Short mmCIF file of C-alpha atoms in Angstrom, two decimals:
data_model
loop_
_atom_site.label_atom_id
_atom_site.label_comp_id
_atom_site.label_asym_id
_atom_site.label_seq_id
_atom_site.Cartn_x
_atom_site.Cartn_y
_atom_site.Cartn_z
CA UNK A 1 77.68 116.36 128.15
CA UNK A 2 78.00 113.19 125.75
CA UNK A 3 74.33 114.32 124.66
CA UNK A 4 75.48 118.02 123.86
CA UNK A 5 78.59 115.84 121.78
CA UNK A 6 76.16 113.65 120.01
CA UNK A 7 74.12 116.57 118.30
CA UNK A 8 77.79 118.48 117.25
CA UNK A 9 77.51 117.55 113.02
CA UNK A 10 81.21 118.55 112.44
CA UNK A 11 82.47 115.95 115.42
CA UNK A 12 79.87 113.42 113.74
CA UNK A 13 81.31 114.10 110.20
CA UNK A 14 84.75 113.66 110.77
CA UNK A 15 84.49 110.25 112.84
CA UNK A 16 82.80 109.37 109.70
CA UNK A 17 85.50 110.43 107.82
CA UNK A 18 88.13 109.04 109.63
CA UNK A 19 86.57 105.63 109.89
CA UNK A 20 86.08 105.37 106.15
CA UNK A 21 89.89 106.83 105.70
CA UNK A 22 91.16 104.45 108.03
CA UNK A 23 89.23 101.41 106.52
CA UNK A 24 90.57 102.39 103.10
CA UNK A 25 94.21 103.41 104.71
CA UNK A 26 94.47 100.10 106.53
CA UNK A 27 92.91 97.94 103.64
CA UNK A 28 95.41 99.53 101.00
CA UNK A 29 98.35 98.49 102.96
CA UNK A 30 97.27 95.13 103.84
CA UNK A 31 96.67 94.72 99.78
CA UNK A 32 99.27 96.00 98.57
CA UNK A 33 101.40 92.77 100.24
CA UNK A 34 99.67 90.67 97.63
CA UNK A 35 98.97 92.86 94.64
CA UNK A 36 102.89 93.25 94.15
CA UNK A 37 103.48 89.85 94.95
CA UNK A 38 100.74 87.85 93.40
CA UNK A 39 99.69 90.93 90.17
CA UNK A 40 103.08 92.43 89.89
CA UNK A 41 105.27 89.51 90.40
CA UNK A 42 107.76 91.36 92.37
CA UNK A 43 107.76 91.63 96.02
CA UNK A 44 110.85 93.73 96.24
CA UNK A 45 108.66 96.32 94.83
CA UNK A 46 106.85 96.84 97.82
CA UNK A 47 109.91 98.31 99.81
CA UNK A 48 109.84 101.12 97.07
CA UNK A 49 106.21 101.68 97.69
CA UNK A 50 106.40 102.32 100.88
CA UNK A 51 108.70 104.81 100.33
CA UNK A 52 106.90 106.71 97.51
CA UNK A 53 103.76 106.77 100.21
CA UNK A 54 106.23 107.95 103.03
CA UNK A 55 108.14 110.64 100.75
CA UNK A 56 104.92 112.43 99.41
CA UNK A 57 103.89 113.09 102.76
CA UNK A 58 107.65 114.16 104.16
CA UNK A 59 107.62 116.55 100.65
CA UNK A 60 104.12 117.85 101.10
CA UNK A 61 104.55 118.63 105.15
CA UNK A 62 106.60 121.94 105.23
CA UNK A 63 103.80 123.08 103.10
CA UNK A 64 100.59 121.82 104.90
CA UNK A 65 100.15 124.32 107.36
CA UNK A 66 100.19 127.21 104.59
CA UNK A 67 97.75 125.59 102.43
CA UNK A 68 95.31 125.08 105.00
CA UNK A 69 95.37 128.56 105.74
CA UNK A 70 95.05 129.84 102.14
CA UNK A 71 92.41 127.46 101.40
CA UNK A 72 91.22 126.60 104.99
CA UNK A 73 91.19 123.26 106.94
CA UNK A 74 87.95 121.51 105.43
CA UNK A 75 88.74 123.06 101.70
CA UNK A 76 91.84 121.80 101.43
CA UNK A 77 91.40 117.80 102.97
CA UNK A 78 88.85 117.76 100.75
CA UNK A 79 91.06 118.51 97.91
CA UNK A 80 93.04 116.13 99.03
CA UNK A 81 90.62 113.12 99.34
CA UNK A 82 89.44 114.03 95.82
CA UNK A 83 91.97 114.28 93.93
CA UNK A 84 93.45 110.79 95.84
CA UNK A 85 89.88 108.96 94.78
CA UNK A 86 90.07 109.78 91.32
CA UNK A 87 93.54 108.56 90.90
CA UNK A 88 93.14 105.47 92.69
CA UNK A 89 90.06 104.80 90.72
CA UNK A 90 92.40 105.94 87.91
CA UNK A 91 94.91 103.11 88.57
CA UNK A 92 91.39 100.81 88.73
CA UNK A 93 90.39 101.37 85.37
CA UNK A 94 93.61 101.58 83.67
CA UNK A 95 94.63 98.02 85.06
CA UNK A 96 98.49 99.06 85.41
CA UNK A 97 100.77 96.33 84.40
CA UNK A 98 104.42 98.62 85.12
CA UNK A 99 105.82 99.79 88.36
CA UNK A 100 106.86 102.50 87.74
CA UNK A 101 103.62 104.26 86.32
CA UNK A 102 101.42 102.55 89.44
CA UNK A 103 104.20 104.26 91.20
CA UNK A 104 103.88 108.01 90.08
CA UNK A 105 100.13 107.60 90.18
CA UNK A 106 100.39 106.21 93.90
CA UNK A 107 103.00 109.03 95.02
CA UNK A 108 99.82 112.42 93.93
CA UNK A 109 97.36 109.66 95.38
CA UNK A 110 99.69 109.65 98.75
CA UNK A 111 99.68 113.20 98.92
CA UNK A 112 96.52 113.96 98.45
CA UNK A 113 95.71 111.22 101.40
CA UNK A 114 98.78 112.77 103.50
CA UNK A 115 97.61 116.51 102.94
CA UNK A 116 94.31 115.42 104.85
CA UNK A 117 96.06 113.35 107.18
CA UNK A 118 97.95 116.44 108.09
CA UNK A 119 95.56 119.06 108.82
CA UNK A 120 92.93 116.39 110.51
CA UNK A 121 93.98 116.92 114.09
CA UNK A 122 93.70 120.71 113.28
CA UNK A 123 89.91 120.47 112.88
CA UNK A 124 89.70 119.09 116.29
CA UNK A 125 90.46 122.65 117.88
CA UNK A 126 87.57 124.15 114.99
CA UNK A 127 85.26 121.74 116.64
CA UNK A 128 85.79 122.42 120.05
CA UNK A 129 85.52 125.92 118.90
CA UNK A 130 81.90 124.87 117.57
CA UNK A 131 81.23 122.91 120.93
CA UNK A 132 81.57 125.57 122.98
CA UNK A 133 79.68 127.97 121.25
CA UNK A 134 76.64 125.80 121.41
CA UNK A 135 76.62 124.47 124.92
CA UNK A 136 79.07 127.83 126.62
CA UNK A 137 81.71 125.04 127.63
CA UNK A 138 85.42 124.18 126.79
CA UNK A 139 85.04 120.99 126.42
CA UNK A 140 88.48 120.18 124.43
CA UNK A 141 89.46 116.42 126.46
CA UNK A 142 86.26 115.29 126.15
CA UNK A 143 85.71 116.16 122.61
CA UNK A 144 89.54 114.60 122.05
CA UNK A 145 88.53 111.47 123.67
CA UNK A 146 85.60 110.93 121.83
CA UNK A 147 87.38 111.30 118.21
CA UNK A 148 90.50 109.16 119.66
CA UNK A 149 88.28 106.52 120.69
CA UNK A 150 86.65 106.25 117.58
CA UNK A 151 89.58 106.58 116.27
CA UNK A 152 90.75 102.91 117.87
CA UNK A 153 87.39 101.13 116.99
CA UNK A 154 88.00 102.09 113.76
CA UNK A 155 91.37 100.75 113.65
CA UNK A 156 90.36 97.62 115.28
CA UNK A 157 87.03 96.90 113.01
CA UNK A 158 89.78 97.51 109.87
CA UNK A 159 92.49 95.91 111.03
CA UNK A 160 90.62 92.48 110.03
CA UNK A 161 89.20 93.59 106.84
CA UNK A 162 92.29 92.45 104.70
CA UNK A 163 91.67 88.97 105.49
CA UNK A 164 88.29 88.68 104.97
CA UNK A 165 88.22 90.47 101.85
CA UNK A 166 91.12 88.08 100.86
CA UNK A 167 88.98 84.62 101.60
CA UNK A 168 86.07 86.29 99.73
CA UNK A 169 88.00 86.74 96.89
CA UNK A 170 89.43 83.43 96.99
CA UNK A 171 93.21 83.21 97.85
CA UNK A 172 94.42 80.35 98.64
CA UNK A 173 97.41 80.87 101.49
CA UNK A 174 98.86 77.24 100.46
CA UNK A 175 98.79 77.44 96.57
CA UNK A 176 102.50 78.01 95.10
CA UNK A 177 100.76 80.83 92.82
CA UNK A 178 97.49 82.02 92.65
CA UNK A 179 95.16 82.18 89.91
CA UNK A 180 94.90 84.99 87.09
CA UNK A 181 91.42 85.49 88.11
CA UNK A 182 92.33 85.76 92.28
CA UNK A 183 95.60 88.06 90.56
CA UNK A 184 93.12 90.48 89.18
CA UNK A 185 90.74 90.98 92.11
CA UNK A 186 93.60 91.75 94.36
CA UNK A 187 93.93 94.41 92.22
CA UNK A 188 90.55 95.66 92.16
CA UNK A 189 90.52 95.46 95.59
CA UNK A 190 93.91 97.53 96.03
CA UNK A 191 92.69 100.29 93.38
CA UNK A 192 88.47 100.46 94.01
CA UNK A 193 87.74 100.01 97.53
CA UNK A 194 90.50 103.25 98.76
CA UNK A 195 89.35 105.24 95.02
CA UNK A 196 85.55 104.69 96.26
CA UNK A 197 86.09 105.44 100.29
CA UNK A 198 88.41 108.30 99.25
CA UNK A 199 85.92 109.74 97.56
CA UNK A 200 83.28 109.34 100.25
CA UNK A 201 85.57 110.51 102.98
CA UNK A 202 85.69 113.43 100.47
CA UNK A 203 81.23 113.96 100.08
CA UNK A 204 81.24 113.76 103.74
CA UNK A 205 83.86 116.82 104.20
CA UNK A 206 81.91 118.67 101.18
CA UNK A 207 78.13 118.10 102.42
CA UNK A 208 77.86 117.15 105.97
CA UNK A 209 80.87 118.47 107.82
CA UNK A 210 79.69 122.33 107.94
CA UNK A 211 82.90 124.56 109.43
CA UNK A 212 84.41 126.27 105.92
CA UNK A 213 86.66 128.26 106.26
CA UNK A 214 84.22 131.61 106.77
CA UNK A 215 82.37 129.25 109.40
CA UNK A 216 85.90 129.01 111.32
CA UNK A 217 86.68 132.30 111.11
CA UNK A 218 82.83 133.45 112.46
CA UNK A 219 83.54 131.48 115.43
CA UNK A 220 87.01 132.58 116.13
CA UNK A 221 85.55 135.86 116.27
CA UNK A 222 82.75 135.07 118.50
CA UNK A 223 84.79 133.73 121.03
CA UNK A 224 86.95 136.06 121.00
CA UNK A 225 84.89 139.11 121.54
CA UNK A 226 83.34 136.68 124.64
CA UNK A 227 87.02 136.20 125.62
CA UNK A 228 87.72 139.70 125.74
CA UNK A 229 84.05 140.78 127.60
CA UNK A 230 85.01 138.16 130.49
CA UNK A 231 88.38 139.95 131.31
#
């Protein structure tokens, strides 16, 4: 069983994709902590961030489920994870000094992140579509459990990553204020690491994670016509 699982590509891509989108995800957050108190000078900001990530998703939701099925599931989370690389790398080069315009650039970012974030469980059902296809079982808790376990590694291996990053880059817990050097690699942190995992999450969708939408729809159709034979 667990062998049939380990030679299924699309249930290999996306743990690869979610582990990369959950190191950025998780990293992000734990940055942003410093980079508006330490770059930004203004802790209060945060709140509003939080928000603006929060909002883009609740706006974008209603809409999710129609976008994925006029551009299919794949298509559009990899529209997504583009377009939210390119702005957070973006933000990098720029080197935003005002709130507000970090803001608006973080809010399409946050969608684009959300929009994948929202049609990810849906490519679970694709792939035990997929599974059973290849090996003639329904194997849909197994191939749940695999990606939710993953899942939690993930989580736990990137849960940590904020403070290591943050000793490599030199901040110093203790210091009243920390250096303009330390300042500015918070902020390269905060804006390059998600841009760049964004963007792989997003070459791992386009090259190794193989149901389009026309490979979807082939399979649908394939078990359906084996659906309707067995009755």
């Amino acid at each position: 069983m667990f062998r049939g699982l380990g030679r299924n590509r699309p249930l290999l891509a996306l743990v690869c994709a979610a582990l990369v989108l959950l190191l950025a995800s998780l990293l992000a957050q734990t940055m942003n902590n410093y980079l508006f108190l330490d770059y930004f000078k203004n802790s209060k900001a945060l709140v509003a961030v939080n928000v603006v990530s929060v909002g883009s998703v609740l706006l974008l939701a209603p809409f999710s489920a129609r976008i994925a099925e006029r551009f299919g599931k794949k298509e559009a989370g990899a529209m997504g994870m583009l377009a939210a690389g390119i702005l957070y790398l973006v933000l990098f080069f720029l080197r935003v000094r005002s709130i507000p315009l970090f803001m608006a650039l973080l809010f399409f970012a946050s969608m684009g992140v959300g929009l994948f974030n929202l049609v990810i469980w849906a490519f679970i059902t694709d792939i035990i579509d997929y599974q059973e296809i290849a090996s003639v079982k329904r194997e849909d808790g197994t191939v749940y459990a695999v990606y939710s376990f993953a899942r939690k590694v993930g989580q736990a291996l990137a849960g940590g990553a904020g403070g290591f990053v943050l000793t490599a880059i030199g901040y110093i817990s203790e210091a009243p204020a920390q250096t303009p050097a330390v300042s500015e690699k918070i902020y390269t942190v905060a804006t390059m690491v998600p841009g760049i995992c964004y963007l792989t999450v997003f070459l791992i969708l386009k090259f190794a994670y193989p149901l389009t939408r026309k490979e979807v729809e082939k399979n649908t159709a394939v078990l359906q016509e084996k659906r309707e034979r067995q009755m």
